[in-house]
Coordinates of C-alpha atoms in Angstrom, one line a residue:
X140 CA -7.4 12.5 5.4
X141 CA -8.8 9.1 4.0
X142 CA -9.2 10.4 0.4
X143 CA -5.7 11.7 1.0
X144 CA -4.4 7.6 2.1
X145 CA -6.5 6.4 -0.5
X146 CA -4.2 8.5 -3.1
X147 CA -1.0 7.5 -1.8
X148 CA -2.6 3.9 -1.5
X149 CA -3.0 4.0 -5.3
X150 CA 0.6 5.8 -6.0
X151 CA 2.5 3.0 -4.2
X152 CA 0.2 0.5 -5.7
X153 CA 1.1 1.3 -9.5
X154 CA 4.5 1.0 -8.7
X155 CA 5.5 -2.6 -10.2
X156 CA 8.5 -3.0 -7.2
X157 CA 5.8 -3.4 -4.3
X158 CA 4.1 -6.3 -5.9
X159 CA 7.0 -7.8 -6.3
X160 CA 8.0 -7.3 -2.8
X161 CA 4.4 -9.1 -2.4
X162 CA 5.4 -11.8 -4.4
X163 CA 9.0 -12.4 -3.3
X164 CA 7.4 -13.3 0.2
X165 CA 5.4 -15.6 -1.2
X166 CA 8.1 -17.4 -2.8
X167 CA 10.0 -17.1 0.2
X168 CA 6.9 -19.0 1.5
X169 CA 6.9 -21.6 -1.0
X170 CA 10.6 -21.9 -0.5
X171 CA 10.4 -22.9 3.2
X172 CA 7.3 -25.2 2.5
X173 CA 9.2 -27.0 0.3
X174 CA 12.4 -27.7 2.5
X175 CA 10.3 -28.2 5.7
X176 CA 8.5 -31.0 3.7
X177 CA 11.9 -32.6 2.7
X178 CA 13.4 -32.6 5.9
X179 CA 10.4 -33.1 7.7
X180 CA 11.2 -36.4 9.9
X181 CA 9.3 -37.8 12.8
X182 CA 11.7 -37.3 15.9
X183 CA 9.2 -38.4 18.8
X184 CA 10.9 -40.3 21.7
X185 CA 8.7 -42.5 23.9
X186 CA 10.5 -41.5 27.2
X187 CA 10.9 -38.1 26.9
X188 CA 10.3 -37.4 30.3
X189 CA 13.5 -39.0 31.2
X190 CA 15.0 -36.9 28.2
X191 CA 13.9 -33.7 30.1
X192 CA 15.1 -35.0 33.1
X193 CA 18.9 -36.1 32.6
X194 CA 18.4 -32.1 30.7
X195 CA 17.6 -30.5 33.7
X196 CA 19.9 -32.9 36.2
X197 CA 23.3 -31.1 33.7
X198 CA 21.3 -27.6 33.9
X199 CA 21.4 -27.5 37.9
X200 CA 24.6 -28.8 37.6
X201 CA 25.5 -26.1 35.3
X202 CA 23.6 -23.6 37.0
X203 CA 25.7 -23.9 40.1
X204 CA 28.7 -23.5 38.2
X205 CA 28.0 -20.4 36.5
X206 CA 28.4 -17.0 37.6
X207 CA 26.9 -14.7 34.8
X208 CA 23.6 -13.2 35.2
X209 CA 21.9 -14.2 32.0
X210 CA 22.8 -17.7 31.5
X211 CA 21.8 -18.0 35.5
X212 CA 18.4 -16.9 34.4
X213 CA 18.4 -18.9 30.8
X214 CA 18.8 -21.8 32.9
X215 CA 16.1 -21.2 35.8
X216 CA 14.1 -20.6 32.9
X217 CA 14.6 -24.2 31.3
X218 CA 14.8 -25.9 34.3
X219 CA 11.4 -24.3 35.0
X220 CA 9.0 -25.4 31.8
X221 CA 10.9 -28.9 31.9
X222 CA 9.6 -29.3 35.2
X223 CA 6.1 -28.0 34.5
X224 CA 6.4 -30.2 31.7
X225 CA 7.3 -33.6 33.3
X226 CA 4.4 -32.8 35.8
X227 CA 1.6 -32.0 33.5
X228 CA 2.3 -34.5 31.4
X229 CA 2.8 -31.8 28.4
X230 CA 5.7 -33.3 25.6
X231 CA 7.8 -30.7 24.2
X232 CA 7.5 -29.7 20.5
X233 CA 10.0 -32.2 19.1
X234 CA 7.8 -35.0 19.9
X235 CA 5.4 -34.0 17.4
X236 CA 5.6 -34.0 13.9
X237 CA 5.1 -30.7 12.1
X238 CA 2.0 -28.8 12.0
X239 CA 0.5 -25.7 10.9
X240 CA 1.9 -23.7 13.6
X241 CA 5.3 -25.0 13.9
X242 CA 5.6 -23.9 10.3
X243 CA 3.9 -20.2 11.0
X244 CA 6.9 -19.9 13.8
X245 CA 9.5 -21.0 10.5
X246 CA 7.9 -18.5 8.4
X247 CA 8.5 -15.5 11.1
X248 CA 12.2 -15.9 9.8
X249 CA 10.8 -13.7 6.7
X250 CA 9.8 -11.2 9.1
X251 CA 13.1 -9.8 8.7
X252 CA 12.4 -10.0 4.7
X253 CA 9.5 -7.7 5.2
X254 CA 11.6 -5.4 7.7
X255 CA 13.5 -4.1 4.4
X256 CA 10.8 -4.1 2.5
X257 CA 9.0 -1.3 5.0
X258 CA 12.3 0.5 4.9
X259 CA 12.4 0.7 1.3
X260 CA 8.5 2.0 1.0
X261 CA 9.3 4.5 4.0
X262 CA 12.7 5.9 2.1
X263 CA 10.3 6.1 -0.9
X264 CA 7.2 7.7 -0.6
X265 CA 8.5 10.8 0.1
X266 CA 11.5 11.4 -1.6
X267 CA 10.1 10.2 -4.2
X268 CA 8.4 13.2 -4.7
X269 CA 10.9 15.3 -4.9
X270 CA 13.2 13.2 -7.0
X271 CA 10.2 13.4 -9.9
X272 CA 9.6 17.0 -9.4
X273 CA 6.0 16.5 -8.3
X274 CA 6.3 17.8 -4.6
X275 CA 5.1 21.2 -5.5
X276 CA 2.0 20.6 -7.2
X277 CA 1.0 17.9 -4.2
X278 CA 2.0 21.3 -1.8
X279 CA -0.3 23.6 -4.1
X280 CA -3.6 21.7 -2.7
X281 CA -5.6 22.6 -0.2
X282 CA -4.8 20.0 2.4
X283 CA -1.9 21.2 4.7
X284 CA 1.4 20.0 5.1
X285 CA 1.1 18.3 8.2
X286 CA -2.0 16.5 6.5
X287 CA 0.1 15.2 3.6
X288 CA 2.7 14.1 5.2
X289 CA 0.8 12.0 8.1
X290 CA -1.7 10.8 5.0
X291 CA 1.9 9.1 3.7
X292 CA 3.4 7.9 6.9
X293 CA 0.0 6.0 7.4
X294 CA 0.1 4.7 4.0
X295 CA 3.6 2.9 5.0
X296 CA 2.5 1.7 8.2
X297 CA -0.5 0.4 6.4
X298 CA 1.5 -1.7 3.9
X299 CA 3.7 -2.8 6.3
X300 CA 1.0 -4.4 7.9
X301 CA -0.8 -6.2 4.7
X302 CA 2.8 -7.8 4.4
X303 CA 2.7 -9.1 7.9
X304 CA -1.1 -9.9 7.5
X305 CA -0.5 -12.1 4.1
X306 CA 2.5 -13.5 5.4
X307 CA 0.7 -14.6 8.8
X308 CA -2.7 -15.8 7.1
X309 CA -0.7 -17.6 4.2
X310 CA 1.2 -19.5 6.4
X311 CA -1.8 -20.4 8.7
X312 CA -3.2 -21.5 5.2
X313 CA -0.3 -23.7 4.1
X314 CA 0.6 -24.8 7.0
X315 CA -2.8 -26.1 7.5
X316 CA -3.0 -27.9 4.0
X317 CA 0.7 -29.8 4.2
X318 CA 0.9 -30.1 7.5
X319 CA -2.5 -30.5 9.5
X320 CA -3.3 -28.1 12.4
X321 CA -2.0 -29.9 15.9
X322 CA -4.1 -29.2 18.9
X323 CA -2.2 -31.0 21.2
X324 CA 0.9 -29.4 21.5
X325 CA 1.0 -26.2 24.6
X326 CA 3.4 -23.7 24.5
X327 CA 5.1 -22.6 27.4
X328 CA 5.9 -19.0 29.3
X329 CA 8.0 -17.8 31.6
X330 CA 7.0 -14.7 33.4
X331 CA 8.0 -13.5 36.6
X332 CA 9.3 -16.5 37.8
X333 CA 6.2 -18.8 36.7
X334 CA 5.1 -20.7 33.9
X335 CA 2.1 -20.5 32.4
X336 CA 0.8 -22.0 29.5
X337 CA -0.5 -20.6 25.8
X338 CA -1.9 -22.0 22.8
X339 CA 0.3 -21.8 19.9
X340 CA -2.5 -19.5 18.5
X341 CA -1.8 -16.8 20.5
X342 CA 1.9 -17.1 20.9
X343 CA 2.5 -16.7 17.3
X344 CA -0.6 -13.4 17.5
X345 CA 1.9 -12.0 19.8
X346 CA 5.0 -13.2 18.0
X347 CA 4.0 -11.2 14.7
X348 CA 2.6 -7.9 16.6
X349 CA 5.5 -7.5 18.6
X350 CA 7.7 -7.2 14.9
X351 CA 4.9 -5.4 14.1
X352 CA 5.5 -2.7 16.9
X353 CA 9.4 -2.6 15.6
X354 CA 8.3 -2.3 12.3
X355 CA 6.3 1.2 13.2
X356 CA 9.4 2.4 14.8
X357 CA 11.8 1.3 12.0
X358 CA 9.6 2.7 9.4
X359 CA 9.6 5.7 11.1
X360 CA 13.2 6.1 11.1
X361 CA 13.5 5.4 7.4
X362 CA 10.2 7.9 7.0
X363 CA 12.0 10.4 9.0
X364 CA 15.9 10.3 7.2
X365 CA 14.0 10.5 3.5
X366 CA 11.9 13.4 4.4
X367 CA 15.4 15.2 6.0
X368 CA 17.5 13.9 3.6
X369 CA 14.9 14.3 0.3
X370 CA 17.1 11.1 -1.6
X371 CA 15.9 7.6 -2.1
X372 CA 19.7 6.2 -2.1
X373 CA 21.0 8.2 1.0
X374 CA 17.5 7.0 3.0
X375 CA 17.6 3.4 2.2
X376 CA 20.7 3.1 2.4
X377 CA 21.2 4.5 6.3
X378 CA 18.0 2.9 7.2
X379 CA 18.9 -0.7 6.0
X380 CA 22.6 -0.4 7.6
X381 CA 21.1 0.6 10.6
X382 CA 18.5 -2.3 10.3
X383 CA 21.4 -4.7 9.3
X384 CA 24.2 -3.5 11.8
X385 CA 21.8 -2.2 14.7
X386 CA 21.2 -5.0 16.2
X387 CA 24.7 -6.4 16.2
X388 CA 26.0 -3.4 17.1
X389 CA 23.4 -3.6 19.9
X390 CA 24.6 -6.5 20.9
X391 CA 27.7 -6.1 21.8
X392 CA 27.4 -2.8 23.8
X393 CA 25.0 -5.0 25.8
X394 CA 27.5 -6.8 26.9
X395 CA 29.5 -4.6 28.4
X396 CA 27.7 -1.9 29.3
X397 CA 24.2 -1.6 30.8
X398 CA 22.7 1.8 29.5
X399 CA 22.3 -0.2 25.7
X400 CA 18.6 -1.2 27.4
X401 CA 18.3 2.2 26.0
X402 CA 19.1 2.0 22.3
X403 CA 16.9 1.1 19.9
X404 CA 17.3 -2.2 18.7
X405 CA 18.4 -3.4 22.6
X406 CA 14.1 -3.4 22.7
X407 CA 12.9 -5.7 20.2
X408 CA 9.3 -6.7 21.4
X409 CA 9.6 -10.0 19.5
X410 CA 12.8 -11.4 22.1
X411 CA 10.2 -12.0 25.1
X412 CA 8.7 -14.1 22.8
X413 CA 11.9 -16.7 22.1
X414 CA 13.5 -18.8 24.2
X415 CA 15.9 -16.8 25.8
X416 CA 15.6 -14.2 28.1
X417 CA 16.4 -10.4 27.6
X418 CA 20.1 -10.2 28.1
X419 CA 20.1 -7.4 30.6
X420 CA 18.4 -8.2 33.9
X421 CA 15.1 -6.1 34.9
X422 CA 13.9 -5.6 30.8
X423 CA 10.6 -6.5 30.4
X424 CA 7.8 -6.2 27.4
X425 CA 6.3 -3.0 28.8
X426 CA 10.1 -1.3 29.2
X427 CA 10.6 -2.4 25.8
X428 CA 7.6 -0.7 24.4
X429 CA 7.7 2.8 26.5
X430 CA 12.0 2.7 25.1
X431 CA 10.2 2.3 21.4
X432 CA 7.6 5.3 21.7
X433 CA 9.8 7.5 22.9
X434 CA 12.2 6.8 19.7
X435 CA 8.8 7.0 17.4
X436 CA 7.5 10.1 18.7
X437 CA 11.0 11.7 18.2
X438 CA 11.3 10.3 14.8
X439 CA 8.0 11.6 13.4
X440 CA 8.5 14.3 15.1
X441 CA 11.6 15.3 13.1
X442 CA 10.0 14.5 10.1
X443 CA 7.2 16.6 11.0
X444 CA 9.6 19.5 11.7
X445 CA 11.5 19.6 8.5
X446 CA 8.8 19.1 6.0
X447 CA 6.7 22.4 7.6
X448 CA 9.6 24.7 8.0
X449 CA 12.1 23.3 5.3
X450 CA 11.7 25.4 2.0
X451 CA 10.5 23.1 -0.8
X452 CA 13.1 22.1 -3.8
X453 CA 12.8 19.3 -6.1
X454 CA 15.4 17.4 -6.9
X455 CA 17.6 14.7 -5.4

C-alpha cells in the first residue's frame, strides 16, 4: 500500500497545476501580509473595561427584547466573556496591536482557497485515468482494486493536508517575523454555559483541524462523483457548486426548518470555533463530527462500490 501512495504521490507531483496551487497560497499569503501591514493601526483604548461594560449594559437590554433562539444565546454568550473579562483583568484582542497569531486567524480565510484546491485533486486523480487511457494497465497489476483505489483517496487526503500544514506553519513563520508573537493576549470559550480560557496556540490547532475534518468529507465527495462519473469537468464542477452553494443553501433551510442539522454543510467543525454559536439550538462539536462520518463512510463507500463492480472503459 505505501509503494502504491508513493506512486500516486509522484503522479500528482509531476503535474505542474499542483505546484501552482502550492504557490497560489503563498501568494495569497504574501497578499494578506502586505495589506495587514498597511492597515495595521494601534486601536488600544485605556478604559476598555468601561467599553465592555456600556457593551454588555445594551446586550441585556437587547437580550430582554428579543425573542429568537439564537441571537438569545449569541448574546448570553457575549455578555458572558465580557464579564469574565472585566473580572480577570483580560483586554480583548483589539487592544493589542497585531501579532503572529492574529495574523494566523486572517490567513484561515485561505482555508476556503485550499477547499477547491482538494476538490480539484479529488475530481482528478481518478478520472484522470480514464480520460488518458491508462486505467487498464494500472488494473492489470497485481494489487487489487480496492487497493488502488484507497492508495489514491489517501494520496488526496494527504495533499490536502501538506496545504493546510504549509499554510498553518508559514503563517506561524510570517506572522512571527512582521508581527512579533504576543503572549499576552487569552482567548476566550464558551462551553456549556462557562467560559474558559485558551491560548491562541491551541485555538488556531483546533481552528485548522476542524477544516481539516471538512476537508476529508469534501474530498470524499469530489473522490466519490469522479470515480462514478469517470469525467474531470462533470466532478469538479458538481463538487465546487456544491462547495460554493452548499453552505448557502444550508443556510437558509436552517432557518426555517430544523432537520438541516442533518445536511452536510449545516456541520462545519470550524463554526464552534467563531464567535457565534451554532444556529440551531442543541448542535455541538461531537454531533457535528458523528453527522460528518456518517456522510464520509457513505461517500467512499460509493466509490468503493462502483470502481469493483463497474466494468472498466477509458474514456471521458
Amino acid at each position: 500500500m505505501i509503494r502504491l501512495i508513493q506512486n500516486e504521490w509522484m503522479k500528482i507531483s509531476y503535474r505542474i497545476g499542483t505546484w501552482i496551487m502550492v504557490g497560489l497560497l503563498v501568494i495569497g499569503m504574501i497578499a494578506t501580509l502586505i495589506f495587514t501591514i498597511t492597515t495595521n493601526e494601534d486601536q488600544a483604548s485605556s478604559d476598555w473595561k468601561a467599553e465592555l461594560q456600556m457593551m454588555n449594559k445594551e446586550n441585556k437590554k437587547e437580550l430582554k427584547e428579543t425573542e429568537a433562539s439564537y441571537y438569545k444565546r449569541n448574546l448570553e454568550k457575549k455578555i458572558a466573556i465580557n464579564d469574565y473579562r472585566i473580572k480577570h483583568d483580560l483586554p480583548p484582542a483589539d487592544q493589542f496591536s497585531e501579532n503572529a497569531w492574529s495574523y494566523v486567524k486572517t490567513n484561515a480565510n485561505l482555508l476556503q482557497l485550499v477547499g477547491v484546491f482538494v476538490i480539484i485533486i479529488a475530481s482528478t486523480i481518478v478520472s484522470a485515468e480514464y480520460k488518458h487511457g491508462t486505467i487498464k494497465l494500472l488494473l492489470i497489476r497485481p494489487p487489487s482494486r480496492l487497493k488502488i483505489l484507497i492508495s489514491k483517496y489517501m494520496t488526496v487526503q494527504l495533499y490536502s493536508l501538506l496545504l493546510v500544514v504549509v499554510l498553518f506553519i508559514l503563517s506561524v513563520i510570517l506572522g512571527a517575523i512582521f508581527f512579533g508573537v504576543n503572549s499576552d493576549y487569552v482567548h476566550l470559550v464558551y462551553q456549556n454555559g462557562e467560559v474558559i480560557e485558551r491560548s491562541q496556540f491551541m485555538n488556531m490547532i483546533f481552528y485548522y483541524l476542524a477544516h481539516c475534518a471538512m476537508f476529508v468529507v469534501l474530498g470524499t465527495l469530489a473522490f466519490a462523483i469522479s470515480t462514478v462519473f469517470r469525467s474531470e469537468a462533470m466532478s469538479i464542477a458538481i463538487s465546487v457548486l456544491a462547495y460554493v452553494a452548499g453552505a448557502t443553501i444550508t443556510g437558509i433551510l436552517m432557518f426555517f426548518f430544523d432537520w438541516a442539522k442533518y445536511l452536510l454543510f449545516a456541520n462545519d467543525p470550524s463554526q464552534y470555533f467563531m464567535d457565534e454559536v451554532p444556529f440551531i439550538e442543541g448542535m455541538s462539536l461531537g454531533f457535528s463530527l458523528t453527522v460528518l462520518v456518517i456522510y464520509w463512510a457513505i461517500f467512499l463507500a460509493i466509490a468503493l462500490l462502483v470502481f469493483q463492480k463497474r466494468e472498466v472503459k477509458t474514456g471521458s
